[in-house]
PDB file of C-alpha atoms in Angstrom:
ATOM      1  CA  UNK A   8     151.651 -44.677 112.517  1.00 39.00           C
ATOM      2  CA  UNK A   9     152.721 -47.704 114.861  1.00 40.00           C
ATOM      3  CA  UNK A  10     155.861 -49.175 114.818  1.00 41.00           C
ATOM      4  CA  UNK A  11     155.363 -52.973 115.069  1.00 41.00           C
ATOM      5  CA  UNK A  12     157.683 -54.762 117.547  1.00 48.00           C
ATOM      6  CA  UNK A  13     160.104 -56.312 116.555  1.00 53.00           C
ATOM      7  CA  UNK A  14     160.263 -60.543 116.951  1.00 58.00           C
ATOM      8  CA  UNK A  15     161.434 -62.095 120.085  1.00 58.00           C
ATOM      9  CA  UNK A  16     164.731 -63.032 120.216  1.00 64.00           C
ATOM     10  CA  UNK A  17     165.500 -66.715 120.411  1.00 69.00           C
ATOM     11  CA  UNK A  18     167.697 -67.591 124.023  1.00 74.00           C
ATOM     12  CA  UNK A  19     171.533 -67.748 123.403  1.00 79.00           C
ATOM     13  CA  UNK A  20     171.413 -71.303 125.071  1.00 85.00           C
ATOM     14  CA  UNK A  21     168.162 -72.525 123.241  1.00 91.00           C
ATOM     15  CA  UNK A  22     170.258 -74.206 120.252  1.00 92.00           C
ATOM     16  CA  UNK A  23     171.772 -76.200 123.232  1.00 94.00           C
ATOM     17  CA  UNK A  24     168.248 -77.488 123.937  1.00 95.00           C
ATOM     18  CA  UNK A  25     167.549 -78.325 120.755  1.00 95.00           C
ATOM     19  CA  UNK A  26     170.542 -80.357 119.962  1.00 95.00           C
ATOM     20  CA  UNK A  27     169.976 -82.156 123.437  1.00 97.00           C
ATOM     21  CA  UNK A  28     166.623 -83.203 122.759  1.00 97.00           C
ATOM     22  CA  UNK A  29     167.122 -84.193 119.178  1.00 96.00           C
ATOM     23  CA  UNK A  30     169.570 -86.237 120.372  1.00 96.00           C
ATOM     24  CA  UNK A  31     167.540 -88.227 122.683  1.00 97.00           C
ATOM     25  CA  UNK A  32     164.914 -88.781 120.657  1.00 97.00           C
ATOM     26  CA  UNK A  33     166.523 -89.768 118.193  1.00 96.00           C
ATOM     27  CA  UNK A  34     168.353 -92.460 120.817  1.00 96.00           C
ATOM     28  CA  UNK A  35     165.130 -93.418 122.007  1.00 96.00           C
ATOM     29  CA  UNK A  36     163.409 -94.241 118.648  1.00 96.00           C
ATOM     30  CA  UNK A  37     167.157 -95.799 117.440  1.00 95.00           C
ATOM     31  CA  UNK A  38     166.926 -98.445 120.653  1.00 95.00           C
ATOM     32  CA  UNK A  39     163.006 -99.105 119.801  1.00 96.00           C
ATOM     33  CA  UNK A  40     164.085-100.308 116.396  1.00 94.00           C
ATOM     34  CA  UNK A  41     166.703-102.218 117.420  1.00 91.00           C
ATOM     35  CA  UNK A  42     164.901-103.838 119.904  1.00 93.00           C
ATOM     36  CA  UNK A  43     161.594-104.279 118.088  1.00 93.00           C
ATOM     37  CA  UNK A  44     162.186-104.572 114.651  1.00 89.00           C
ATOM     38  CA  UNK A  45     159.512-102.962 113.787  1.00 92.00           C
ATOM     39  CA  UNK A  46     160.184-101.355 110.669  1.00 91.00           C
ATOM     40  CA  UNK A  47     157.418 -98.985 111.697  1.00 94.00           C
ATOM     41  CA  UNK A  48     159.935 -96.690 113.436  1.00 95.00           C
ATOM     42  CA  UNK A  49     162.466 -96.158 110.259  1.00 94.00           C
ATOM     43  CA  UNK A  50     160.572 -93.399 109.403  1.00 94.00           C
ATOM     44  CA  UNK A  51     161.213 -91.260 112.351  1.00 95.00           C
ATOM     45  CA  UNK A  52     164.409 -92.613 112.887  1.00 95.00           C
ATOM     46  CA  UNK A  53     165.522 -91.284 109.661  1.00 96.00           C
ATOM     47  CA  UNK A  54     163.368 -87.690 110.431  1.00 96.00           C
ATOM     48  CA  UNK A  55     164.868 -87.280 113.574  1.00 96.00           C
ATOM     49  CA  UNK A  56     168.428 -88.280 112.504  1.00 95.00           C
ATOM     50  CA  UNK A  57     168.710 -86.071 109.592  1.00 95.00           C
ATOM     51  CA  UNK A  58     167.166 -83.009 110.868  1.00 95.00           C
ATOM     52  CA  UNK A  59     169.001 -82.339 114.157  1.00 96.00           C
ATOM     53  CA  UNK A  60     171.494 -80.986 113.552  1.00 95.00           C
ATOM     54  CA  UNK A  61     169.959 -78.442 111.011  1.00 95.00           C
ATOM     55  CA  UNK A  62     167.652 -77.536 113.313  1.00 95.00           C
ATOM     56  CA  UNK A  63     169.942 -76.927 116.305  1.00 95.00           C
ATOM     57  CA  UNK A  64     172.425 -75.203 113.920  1.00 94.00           C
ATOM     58  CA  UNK A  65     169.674 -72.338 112.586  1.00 94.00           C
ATOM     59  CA  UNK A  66     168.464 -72.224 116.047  1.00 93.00           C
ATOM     60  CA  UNK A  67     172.236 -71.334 116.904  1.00 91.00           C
ATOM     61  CA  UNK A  68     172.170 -68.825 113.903  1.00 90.00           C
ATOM     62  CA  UNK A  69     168.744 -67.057 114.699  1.00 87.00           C
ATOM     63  CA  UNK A  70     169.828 -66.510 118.299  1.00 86.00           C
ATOM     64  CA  UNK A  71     173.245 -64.630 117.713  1.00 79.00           C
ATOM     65  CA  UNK A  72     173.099 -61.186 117.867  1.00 79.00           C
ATOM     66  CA  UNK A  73     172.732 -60.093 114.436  1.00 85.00           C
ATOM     67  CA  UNK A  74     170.504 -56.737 113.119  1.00 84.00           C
ATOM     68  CA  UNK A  75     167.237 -58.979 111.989  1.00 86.00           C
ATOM     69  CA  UNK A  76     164.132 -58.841 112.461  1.00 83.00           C
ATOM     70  CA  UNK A  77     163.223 -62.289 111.086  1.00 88.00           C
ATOM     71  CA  UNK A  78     160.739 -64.412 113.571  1.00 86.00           C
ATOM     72  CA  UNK A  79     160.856 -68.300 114.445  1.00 88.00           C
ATOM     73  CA  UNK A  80     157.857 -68.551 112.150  1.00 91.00           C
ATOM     74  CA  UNK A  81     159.237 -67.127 108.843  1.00 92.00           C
ATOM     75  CA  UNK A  82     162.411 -69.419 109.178  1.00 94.00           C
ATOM     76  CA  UNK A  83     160.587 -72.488 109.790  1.00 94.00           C
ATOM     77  CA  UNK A  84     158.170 -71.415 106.585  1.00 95.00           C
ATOM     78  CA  UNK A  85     162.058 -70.930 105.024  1.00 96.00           C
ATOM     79  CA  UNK A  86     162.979 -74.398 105.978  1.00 96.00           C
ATOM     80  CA  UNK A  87     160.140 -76.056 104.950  1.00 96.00           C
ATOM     81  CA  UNK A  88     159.511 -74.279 101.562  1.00 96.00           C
ATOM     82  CA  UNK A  89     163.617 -74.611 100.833  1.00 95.00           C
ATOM     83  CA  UNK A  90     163.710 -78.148 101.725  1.00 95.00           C
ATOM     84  CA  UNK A  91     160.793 -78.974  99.720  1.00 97.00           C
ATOM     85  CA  UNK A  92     161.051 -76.730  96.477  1.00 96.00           C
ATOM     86  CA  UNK A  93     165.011 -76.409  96.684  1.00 96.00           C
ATOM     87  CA  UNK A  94     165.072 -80.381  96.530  1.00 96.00           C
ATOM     88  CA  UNK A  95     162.124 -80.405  93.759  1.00 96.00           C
ATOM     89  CA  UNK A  96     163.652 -77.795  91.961  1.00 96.00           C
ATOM     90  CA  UNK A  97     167.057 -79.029  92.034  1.00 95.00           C
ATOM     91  CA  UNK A  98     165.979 -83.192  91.383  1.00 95.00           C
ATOM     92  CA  UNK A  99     163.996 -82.226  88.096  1.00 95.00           C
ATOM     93  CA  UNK A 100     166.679 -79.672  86.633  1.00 95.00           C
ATOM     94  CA  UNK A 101     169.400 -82.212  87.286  1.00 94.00           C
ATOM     95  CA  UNK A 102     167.102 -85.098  85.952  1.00 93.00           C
ATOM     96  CA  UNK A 103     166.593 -82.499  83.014  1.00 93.00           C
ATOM     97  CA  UNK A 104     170.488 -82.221  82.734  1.00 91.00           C
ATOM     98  CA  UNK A 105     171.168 -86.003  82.999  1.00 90.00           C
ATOM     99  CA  UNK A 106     168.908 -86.743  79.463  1.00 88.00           C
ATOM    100  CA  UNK A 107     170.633 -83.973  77.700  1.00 88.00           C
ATOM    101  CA  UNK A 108     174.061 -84.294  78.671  1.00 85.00           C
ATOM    102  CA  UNK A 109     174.332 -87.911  78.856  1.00 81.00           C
ATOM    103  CA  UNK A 110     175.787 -87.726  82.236  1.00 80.00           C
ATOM    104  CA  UNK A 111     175.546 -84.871  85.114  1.00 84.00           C
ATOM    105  CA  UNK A 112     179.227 -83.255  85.759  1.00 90.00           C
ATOM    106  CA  UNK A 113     179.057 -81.922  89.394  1.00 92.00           C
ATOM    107  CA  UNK A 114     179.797 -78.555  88.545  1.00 93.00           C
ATOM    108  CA  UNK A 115     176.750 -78.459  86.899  1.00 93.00           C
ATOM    109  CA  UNK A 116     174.851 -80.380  90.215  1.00 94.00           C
ATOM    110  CA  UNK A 117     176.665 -77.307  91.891  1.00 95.00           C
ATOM    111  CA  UNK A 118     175.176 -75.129  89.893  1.00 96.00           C
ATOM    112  CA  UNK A 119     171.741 -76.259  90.236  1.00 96.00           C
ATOM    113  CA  UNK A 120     171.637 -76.571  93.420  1.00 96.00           C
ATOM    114  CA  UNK A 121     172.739 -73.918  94.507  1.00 97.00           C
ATOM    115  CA  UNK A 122     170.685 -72.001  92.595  1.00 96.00           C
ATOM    116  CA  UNK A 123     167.308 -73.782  93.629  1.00 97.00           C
ATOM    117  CA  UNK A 124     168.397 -73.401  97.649  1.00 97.00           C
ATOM    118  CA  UNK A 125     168.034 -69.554  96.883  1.00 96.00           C
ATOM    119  CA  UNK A 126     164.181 -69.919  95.074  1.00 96.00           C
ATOM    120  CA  UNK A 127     162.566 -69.299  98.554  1.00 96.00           C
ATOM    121  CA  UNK A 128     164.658 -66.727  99.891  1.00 95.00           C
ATOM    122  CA  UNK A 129     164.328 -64.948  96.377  1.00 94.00           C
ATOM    123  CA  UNK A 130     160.765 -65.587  96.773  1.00 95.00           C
ATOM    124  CA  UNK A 131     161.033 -63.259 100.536  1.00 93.00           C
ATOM    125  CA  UNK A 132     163.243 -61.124  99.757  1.00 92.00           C
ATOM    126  CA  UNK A 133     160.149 -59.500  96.855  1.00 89.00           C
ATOM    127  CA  UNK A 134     158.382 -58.868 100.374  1.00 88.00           C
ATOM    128  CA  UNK A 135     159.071 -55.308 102.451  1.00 85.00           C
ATOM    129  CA  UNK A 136     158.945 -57.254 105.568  1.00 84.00           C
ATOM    130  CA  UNK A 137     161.700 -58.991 104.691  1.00 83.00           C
ATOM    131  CA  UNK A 138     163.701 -57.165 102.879  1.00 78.00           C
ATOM    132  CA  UNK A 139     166.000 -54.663 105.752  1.00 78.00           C
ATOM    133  CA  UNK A 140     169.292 -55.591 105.420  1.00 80.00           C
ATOM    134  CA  UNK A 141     171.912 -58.668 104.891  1.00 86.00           C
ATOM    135  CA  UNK A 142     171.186 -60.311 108.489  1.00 90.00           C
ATOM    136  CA  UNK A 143     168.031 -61.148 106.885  1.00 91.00           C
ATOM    137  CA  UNK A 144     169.384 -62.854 103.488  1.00 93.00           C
ATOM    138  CA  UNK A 145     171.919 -64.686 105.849  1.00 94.00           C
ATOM    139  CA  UNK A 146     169.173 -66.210 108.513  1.00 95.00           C
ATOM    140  CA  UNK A 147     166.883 -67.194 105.507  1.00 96.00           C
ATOM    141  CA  UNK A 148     169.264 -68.392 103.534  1.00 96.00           C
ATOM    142  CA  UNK A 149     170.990 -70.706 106.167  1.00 96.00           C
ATOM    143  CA  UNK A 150     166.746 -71.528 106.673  1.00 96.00           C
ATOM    144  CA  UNK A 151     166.314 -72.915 103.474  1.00 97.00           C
ATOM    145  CA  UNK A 152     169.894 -74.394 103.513  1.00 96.00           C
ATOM    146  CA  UNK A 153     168.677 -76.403 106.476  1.00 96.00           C
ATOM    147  CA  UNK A 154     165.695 -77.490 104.707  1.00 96.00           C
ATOM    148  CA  UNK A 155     167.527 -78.462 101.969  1.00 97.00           C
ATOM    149  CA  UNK A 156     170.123 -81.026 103.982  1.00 95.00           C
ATOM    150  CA  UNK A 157     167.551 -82.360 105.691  1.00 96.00           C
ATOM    151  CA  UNK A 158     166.149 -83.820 103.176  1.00 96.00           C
ATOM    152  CA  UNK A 159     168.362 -84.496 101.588  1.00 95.00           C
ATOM    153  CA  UNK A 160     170.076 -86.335 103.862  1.00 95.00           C
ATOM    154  CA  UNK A 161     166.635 -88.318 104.401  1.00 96.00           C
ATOM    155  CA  UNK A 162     167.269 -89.402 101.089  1.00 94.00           C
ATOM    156  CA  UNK A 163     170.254 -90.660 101.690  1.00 94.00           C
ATOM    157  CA  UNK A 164     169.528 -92.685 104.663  1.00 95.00           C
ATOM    158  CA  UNK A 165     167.074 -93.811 102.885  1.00 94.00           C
ATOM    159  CA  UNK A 166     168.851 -95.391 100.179  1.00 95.00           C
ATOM    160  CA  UNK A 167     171.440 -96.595 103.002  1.00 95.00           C
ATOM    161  CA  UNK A 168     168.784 -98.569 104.501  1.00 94.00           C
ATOM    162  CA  UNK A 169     167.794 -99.979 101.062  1.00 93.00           C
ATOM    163  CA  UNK A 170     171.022-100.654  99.717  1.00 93.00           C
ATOM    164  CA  UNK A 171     172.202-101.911 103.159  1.00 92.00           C
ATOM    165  CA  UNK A 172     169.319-104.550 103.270  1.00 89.00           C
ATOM    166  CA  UNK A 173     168.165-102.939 106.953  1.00 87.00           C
ATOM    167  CA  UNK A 174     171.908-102.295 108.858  1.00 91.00           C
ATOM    168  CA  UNK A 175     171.084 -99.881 110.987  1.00 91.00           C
ATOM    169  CA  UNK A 176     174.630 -99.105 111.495  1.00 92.00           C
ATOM    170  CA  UNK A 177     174.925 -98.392 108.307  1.00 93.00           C
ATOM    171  CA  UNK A 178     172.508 -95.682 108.246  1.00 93.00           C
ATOM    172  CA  UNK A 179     173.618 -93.974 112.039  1.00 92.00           C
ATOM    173  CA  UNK A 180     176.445 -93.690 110.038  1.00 91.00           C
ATOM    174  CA  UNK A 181     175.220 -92.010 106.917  1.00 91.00           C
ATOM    175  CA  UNK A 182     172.931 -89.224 109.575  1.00 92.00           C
ATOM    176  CA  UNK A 183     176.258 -88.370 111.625  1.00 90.00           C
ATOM    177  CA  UNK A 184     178.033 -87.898 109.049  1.00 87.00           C
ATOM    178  CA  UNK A 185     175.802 -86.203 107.089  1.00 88.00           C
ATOM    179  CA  UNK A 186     173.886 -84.063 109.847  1.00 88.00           C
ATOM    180  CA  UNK A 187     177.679 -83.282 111.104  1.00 86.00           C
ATOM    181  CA  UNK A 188     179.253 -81.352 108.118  1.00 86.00           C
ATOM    182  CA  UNK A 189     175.058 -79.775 107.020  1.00 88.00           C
ATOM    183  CA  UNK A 190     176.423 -76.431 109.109  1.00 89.00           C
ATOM    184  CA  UNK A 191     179.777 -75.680 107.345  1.00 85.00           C
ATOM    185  CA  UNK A 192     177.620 -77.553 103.737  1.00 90.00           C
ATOM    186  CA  UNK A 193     174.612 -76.067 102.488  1.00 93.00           C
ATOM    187  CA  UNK A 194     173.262 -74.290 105.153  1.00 95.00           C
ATOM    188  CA  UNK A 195     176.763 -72.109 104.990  1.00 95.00           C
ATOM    189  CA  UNK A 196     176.811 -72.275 100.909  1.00 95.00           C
ATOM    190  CA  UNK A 197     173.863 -70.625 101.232  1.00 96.00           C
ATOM    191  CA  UNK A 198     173.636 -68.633 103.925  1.00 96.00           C
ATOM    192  CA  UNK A 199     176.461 -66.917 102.617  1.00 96.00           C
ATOM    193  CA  UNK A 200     174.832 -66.204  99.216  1.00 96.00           C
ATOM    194  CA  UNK A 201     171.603 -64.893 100.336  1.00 96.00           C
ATOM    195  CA  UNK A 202     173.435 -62.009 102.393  1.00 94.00           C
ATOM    196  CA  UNK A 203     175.213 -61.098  99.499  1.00 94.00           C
ATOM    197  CA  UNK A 204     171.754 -61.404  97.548  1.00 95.00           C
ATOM    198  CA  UNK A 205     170.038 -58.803 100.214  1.00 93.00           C
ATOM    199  CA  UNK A 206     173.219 -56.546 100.233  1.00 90.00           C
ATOM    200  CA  UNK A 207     172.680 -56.373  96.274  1.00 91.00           C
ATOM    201  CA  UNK A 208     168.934 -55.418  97.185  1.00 88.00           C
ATOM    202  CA  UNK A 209     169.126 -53.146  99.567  1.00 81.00           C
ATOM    203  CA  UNK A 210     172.142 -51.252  97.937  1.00 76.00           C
ATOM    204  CA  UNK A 211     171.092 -50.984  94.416  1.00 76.00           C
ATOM    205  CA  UNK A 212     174.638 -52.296  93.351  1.00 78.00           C
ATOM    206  CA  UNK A 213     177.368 -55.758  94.707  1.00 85.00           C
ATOM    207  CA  UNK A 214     175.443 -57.347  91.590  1.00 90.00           C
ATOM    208  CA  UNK A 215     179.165 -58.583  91.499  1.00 92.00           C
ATOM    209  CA  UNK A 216     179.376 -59.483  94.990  1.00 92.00           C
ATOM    210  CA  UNK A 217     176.381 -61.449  94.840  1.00 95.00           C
ATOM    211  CA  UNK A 218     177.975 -63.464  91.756  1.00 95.00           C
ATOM    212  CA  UNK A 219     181.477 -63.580  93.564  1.00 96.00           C
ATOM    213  CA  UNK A 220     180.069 -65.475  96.661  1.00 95.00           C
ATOM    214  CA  UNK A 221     177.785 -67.647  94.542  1.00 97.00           C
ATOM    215  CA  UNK A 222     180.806 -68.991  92.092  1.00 96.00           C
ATOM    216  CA  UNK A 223     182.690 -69.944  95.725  1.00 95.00           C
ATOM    217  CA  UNK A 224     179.497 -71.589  97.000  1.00 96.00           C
ATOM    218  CA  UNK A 225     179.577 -73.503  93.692  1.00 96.00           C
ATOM    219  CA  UNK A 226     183.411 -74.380  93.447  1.00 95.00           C
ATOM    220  CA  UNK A 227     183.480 -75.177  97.481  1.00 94.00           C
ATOM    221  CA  UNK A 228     180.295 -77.296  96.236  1.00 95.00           C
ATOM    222  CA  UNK A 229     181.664 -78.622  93.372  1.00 94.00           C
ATOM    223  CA  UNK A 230     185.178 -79.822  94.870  1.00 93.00           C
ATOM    224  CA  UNK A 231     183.208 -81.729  97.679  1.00 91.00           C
ATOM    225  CA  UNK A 232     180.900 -83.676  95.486  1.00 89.00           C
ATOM    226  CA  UNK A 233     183.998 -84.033  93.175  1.00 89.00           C
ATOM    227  CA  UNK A 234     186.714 -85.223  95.663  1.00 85.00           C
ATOM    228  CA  UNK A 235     185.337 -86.632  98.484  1.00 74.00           C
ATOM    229  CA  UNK A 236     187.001 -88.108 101.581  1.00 80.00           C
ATOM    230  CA  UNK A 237     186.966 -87.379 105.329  1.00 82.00           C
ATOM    231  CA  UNK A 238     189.901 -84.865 105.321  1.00 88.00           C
ATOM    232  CA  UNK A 239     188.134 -82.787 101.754  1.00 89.00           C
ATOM    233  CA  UNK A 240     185.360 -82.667 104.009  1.00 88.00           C
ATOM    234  CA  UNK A 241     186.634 -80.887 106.934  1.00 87.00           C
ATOM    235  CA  UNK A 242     188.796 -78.836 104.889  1.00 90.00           C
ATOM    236  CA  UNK A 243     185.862 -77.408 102.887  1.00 91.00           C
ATOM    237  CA  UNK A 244     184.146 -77.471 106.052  1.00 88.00           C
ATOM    238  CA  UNK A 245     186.041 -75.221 108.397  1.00 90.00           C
ATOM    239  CA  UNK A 246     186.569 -72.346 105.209  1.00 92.00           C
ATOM    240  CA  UNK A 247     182.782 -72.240 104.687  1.00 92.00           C
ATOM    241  CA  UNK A 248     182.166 -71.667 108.082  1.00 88.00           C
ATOM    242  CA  UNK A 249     184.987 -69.409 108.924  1.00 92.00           C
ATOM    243  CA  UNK A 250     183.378 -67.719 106.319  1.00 93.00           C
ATOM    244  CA  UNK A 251     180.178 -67.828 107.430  1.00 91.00           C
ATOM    245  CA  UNK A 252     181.509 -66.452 111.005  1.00 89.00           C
ATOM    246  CA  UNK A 253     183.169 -63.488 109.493  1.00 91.00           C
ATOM    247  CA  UNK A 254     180.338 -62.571 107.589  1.00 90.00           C
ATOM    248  CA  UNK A 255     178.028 -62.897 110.441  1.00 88.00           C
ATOM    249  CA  UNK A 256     180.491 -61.117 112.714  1.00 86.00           C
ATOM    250  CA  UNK A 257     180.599 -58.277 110.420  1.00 87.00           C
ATOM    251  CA  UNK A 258     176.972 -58.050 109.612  1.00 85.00           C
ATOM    252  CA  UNK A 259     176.473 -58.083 113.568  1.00 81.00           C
ATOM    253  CA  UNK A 260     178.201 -54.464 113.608  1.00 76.00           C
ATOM    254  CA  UNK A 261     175.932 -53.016 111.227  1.00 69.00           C
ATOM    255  CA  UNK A 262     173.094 -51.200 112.744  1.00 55.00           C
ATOM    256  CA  UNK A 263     169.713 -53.207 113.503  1.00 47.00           C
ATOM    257  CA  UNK A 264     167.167 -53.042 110.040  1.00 41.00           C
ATOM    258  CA  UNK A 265     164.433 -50.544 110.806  1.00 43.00           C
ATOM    259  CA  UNK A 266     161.275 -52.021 111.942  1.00 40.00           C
ATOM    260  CA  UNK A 267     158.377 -52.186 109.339  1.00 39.00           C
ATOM    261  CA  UNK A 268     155.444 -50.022 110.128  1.00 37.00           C
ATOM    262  CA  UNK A 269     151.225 -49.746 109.711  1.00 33.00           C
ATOM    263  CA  UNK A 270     148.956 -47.619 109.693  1.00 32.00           C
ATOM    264  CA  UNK A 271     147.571 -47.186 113.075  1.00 30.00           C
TER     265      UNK A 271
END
């Protein structure tokens, strides 16, 4: 038997990077537009713009020192696959919702989607590899979470530029905004419910735990869909990530998930 080493870790500074260049390419395509007017360049504007932040913020996630032994590539397969079937998942059962109902209450939007951001992570935790311990719930989730407010947020823009008639004000404003508040949003929201998810697994009981921290991912969801407003925002902001912090400081004490093995 051979143990198989365990993935590199990702630099303490590399989020750093990250953010930088997003930042500048995302300057660099904003100036093209503005100076062209080539609608051409929306497209990346809007790519670049929403996922930045995400991307910097799981990079700043995957490279704290927490017992995992999840790899760059299975969190950018989380992203992806979260993004794409969280937001599929989610649009059709809240389109679903919408015919039936008459109208779509946002505790039931809450409901939904927080439920679909946790399809792919579901999905990985049915596989050995990666199934060792909480730290691995909480990277994946916060994966998928990013995936999920990406696109989402490309959506938005989106209909920013569309409703706007082209101000590209308009939609820098809807990316900062949006891209700001992702980390302490969904990427937190579910972050936070995929550890407890794991925990559940690995333990064989916190079935209870698991629902505990979903129902607060759904009210802190709920009341920010519900309530709006700069100052709701940071509010709801700085308690999911304080409790995203705790949780992460705590898991960080817990001794590092065995690595998987083969036959040699």
């Amino acid at each position: 038997m051979t143990a198989v080493q365990p993935p590199a870790r990702v630099a303490r500074w590399m989020w750093i990077v990250v953010l930088v260049v997003g930042i500048v390419l995302f300057e660099l395509v904003r100036r093209t537009v503005v100076d062209t007017l080539n609608p051409n360049f929306l497209p990346s504007l809007i790519l670049i713009g929403a996922a930045v932040v995400p991307a910097s913020f799981l990079t700043f996630v995957a490279s704290r020192r927490l017992p995992t032994d999840v790899g760059t590539g299975p969190l950018a397969i989380a992203a992806l696959l979260g993004g794409v079937i969280g937001t599929v998942v989610a649009g059709t059962l809240e389109y679903d919702a919408l015919q039936r109902l008459g109208g779509l209450p946002m505790l039931v939007v809450a409901v939904i989607e927080e439920a679909a951001k946790l399809v792919i992570p579901a999905l990985m935790l049915a596989l050995p590899r990666f199934r060792h311990g909480p730290a691995n719930g909480l990277v994946l989730g916060v994966a998928s979470g990013a995936g999920f407010a990406a696109l989402e947020t490309m959506g938005y823009a989106l209909t920013t530029l569309v409703a706007s008639r082209g101000n590209i004000a308009a939609v820098d404003s809807e990316l900062l905004l949006r891209g700001l508040l992702s980390p302490a949003a969904h990427m937190a929201w579910t972050g936070l419910t995929a550890a407890a998810l794991w925990r559940w697994a690995r333990l064989g009981h916190g079935f209870w735990w698991f629902v505990g921290t979903y129902l607060v991912a759904v009210v802190l969801h709920t009341i920010w869909d519900s309530v709006g407003g700069l100052v709701v925002y940071v509010v709801l902001a700085v308690v999911a990530f304080a409790l995203l912090l705790v949780t992460a400081h705590r898991l960080s004490h817990e001794r590092t998930a065995p690595a998987a093995a083969t036959a040699a």
